[in-house]
PDB file of C-alpha atoms in Angstrom:
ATOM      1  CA  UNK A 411       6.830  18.940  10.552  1.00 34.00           C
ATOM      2  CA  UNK A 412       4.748  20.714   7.684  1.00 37.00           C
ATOM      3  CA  UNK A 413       1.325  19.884   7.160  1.00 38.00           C
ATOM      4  CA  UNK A 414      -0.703  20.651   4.192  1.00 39.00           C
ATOM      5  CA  UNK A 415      -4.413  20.028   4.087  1.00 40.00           C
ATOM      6  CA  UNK A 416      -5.846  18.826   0.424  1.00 40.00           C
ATOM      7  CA  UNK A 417      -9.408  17.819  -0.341  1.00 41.00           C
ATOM      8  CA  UNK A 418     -11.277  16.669  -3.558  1.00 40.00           C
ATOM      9  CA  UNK A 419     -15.123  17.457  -3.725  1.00 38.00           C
ATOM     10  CA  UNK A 420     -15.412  14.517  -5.919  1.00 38.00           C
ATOM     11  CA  UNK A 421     -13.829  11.924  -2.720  1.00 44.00           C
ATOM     12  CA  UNK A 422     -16.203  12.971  -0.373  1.00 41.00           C
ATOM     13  CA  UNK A 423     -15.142   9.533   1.199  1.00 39.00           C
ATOM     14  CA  UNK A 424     -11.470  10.480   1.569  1.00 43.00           C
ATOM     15  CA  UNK A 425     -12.645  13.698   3.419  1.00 39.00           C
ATOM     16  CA  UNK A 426      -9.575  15.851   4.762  1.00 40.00           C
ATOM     17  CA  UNK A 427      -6.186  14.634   4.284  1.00 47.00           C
ATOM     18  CA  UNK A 428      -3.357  15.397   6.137  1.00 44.00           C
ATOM     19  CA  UNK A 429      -0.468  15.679   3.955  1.00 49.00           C
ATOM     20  CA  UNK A 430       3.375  16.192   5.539  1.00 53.00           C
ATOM     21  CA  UNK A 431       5.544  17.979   2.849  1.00 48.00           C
ATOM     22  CA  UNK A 432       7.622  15.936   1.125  1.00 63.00           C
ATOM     23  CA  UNK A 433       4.255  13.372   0.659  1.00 78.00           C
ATOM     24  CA  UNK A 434       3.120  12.613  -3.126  1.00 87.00           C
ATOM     25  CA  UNK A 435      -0.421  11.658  -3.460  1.00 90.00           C
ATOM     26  CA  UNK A 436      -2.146   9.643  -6.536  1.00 94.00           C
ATOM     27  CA  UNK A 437      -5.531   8.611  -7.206  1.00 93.00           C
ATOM     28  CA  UNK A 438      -6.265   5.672  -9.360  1.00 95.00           C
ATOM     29  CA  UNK A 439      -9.312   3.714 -10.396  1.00 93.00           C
ATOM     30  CA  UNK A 440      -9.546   0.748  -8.277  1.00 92.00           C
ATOM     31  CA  UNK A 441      -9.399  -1.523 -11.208  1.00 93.00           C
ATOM     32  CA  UNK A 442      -6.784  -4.035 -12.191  1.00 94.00           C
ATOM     33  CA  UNK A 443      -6.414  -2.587 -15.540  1.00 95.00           C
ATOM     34  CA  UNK A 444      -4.707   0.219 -13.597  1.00 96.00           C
ATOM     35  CA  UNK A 445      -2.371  -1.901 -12.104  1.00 97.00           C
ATOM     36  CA  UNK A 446       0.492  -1.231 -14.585  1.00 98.00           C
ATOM     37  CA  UNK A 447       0.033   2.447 -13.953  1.00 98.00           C
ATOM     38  CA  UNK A 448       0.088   2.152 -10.498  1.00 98.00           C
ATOM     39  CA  UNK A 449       3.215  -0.352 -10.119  1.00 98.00           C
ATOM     40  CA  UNK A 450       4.383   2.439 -12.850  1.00 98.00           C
ATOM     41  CA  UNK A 451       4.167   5.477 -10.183  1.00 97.00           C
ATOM     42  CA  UNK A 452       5.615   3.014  -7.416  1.00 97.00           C
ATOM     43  CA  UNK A 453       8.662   2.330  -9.424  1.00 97.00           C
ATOM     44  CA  UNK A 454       9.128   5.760 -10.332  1.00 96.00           C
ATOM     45  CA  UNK A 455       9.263   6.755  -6.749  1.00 95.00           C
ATOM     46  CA  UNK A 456      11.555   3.456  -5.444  1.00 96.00           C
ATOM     47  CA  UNK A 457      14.106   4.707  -8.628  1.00 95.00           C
ATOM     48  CA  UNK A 458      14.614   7.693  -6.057  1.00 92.00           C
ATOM     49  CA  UNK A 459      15.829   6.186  -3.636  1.00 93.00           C
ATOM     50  CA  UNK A 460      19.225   4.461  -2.886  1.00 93.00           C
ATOM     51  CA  UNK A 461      17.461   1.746  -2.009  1.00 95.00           C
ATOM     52  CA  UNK A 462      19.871  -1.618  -4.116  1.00 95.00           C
ATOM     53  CA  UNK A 463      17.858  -3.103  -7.319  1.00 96.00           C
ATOM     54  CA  UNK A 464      16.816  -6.355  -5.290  1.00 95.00           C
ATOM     55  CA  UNK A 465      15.081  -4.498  -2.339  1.00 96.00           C
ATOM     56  CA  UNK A 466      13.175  -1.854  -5.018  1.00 96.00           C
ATOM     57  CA  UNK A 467      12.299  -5.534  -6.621  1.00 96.00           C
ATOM     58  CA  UNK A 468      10.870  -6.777  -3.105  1.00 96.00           C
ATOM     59  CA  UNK A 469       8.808  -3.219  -2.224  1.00 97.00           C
ATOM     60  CA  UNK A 470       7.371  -3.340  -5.512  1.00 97.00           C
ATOM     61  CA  UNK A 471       6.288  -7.089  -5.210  1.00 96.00           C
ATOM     62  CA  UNK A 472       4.883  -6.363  -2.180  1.00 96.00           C
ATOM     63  CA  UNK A 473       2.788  -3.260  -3.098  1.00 97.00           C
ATOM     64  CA  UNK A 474       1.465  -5.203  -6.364  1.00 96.00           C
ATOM     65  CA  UNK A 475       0.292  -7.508  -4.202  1.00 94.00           C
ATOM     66  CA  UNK A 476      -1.700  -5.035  -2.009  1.00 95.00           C
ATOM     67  CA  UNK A 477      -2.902  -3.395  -4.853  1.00 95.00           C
ATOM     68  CA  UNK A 478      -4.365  -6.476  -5.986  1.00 93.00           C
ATOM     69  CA  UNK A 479      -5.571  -7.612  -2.551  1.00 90.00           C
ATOM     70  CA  UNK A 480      -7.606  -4.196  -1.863  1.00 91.00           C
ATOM     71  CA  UNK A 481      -8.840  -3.931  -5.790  1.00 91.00           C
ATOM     72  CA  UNK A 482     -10.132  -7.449  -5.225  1.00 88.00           C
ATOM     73  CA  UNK A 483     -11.243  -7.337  -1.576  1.00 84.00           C
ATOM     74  CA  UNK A 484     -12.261  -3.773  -1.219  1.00 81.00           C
ATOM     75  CA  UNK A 485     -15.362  -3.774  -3.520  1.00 79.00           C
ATOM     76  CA  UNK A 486     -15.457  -0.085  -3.995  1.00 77.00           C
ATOM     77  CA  UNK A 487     -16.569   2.339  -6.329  1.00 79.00           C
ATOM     78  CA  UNK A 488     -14.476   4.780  -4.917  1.00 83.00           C
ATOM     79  CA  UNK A 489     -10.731   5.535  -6.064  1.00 91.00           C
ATOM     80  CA  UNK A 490      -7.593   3.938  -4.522  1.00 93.00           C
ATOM     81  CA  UNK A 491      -5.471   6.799  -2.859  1.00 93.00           C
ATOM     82  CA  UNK A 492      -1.375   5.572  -3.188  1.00 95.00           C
ATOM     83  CA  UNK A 493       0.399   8.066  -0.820  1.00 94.00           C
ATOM     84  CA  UNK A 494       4.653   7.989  -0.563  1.00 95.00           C
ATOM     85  CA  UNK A 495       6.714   9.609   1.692  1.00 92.00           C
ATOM     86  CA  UNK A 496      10.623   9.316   1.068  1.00 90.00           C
ATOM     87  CA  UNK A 497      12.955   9.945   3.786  1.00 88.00           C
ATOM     88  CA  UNK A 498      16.033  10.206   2.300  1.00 85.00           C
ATOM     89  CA  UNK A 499      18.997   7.783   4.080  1.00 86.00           C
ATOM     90  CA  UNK A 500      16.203   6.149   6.783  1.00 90.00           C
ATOM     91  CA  UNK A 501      13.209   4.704   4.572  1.00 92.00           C
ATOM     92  CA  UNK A 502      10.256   4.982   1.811  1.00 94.00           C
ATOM     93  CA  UNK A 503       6.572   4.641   3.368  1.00 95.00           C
ATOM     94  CA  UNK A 504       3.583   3.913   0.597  1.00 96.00           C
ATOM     95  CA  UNK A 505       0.525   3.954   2.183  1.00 95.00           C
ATOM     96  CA  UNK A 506      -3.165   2.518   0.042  1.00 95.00           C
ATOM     97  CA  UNK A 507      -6.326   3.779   0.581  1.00 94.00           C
ATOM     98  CA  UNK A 508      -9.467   2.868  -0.147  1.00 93.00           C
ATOM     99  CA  UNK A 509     -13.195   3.034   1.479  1.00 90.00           C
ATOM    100  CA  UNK A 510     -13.873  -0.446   1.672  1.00 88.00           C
ATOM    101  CA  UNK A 511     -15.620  -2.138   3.905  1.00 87.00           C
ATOM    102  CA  UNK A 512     -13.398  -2.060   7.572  1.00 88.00           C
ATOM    103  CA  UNK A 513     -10.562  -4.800   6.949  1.00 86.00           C
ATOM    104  CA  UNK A 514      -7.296  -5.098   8.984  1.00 89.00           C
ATOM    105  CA  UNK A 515      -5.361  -7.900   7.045  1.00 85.00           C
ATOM    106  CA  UNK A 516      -2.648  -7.860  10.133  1.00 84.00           C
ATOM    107  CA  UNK A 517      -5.466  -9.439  11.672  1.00 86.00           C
ATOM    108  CA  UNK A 518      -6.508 -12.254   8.984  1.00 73.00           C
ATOM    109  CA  UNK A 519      -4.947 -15.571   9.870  1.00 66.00           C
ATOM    110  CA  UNK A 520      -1.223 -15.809   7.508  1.00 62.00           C
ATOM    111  CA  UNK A 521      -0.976 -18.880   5.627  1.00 56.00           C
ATOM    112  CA  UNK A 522       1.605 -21.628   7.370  1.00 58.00           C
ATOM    113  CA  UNK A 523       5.135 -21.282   5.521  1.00 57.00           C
ATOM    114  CA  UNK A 524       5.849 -24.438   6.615  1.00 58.00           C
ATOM    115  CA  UNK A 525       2.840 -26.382   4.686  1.00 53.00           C
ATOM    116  CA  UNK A 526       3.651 -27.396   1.299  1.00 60.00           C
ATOM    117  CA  UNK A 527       1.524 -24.570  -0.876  1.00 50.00           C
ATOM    118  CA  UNK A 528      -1.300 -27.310  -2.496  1.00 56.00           C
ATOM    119  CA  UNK A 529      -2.058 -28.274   0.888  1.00 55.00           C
ATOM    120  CA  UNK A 530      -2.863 -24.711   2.021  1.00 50.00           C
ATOM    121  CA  UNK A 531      -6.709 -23.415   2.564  1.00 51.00           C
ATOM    122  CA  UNK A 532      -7.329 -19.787   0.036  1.00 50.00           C
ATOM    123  CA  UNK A 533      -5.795 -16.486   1.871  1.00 55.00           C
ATOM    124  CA  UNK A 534      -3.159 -15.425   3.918  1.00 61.00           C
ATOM    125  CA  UNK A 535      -0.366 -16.105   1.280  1.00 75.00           C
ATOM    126  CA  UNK A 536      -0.395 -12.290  -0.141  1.00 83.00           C
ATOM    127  CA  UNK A 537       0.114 -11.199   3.818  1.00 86.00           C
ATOM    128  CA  UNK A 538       3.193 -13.737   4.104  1.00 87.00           C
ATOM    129  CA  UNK A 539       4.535 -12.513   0.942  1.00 88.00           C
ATOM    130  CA  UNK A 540       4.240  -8.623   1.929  1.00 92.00           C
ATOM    131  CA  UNK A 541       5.731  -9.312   5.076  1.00 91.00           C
ATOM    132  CA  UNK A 542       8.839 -10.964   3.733  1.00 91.00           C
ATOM    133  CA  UNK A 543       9.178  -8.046   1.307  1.00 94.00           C
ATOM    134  CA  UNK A 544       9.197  -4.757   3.782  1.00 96.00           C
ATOM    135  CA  UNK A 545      10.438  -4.239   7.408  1.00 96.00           C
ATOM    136  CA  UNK A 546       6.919  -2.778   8.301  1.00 95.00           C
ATOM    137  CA  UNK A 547       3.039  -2.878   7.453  1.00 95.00           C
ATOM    138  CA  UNK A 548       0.895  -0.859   9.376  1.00 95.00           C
ATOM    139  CA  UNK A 549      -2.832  -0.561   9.575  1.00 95.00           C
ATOM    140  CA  UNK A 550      -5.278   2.214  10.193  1.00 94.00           C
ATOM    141  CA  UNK A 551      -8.793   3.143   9.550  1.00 93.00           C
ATOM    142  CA  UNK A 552      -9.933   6.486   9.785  1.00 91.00           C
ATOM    143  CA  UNK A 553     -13.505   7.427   8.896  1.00 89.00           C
ATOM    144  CA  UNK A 554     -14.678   5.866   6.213  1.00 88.00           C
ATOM    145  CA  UNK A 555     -11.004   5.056   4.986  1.00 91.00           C
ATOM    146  CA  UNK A 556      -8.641   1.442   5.448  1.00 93.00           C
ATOM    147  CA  UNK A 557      -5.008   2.481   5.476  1.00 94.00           C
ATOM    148  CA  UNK A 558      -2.064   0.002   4.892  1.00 95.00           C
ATOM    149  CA  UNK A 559       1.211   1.242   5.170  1.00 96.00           C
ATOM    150  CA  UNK A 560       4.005  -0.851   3.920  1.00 96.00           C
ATOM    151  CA  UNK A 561       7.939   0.231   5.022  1.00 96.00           C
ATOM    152  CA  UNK A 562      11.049  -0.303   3.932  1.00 96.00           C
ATOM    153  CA  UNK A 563      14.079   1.062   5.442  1.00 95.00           C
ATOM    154  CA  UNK A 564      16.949   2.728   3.906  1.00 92.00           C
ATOM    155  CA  UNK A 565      20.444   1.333   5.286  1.00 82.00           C
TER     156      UNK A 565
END
């Protein structure tokens, strides 16, 4: 496979990035006034796949609900890096990126399904929901940078 190597003077943070061809690459304020923007390029990208309406529906759930996680949990300054790769007939990888503090939700406890929701303690619900949503999420920090990758296969 390709690689391309990008980097912005301005995201010192996000330091060299490798890109494989066929990636797309935004930045966005990590702000939730950019959230419609953001679920805007998502959708754009899910529309090219041959993914059915439902699952686009699901992926798009699930990265809105990222978003919001790291734009609320993150606490950066920095911008929020939304990466895609599309492999055409097998699956659609978006990947978030921000220079947060270290934090691996795969490894925050998930809230119990089985508890009736008013009964639950804060957290974990987002992680439950995201899971439900995609057939992967992966987690990855390199340098100063947290990486969640959420997966959805193409069938």
């Amino acid at each position: 496979s390709i690689l391309y190597m990008i980097a912005s003077p301005k995201e010192s943070w996000m330091g060299w990035l490798l890109l494989e061809a066929g990636m797309t690459n935004k930045a966005f304020s990590a702000e939730l006034s950019e959230l419609p923007a953001m679920l805007t390029w998502v959708r754009s990208h899910l529309d090219q796949t041959s993914l059915p309406k439902p699952e686009k529906m699901r992926l798009e759930i699930a990265m809105e609900e990222a978003i919001i996680n790291v734009i609320h949990h993150a606490k950066t300054e920095e911008k929020l890096h939304l990466t895609v790769r599309h492999m055409p007939g097998r699956q659609i990888e978006f990947d978030l990126i921000d220079s947060g503090a270290p934090f691996n939700p795969l490894t925050h406890p998930q809230a119990e399904e089985d508890i009736p929701l008013e009964e639950q303690t804060p957290g974990g619900k987002g992680l439950v929901l995201m899971r439900k949503c995609t057939d992967a999420l992966l987690y990855r920090r390199e340098g100063e940078c947290n990486i969640l990758t959420l997966v959805k296969k193409i069938e």
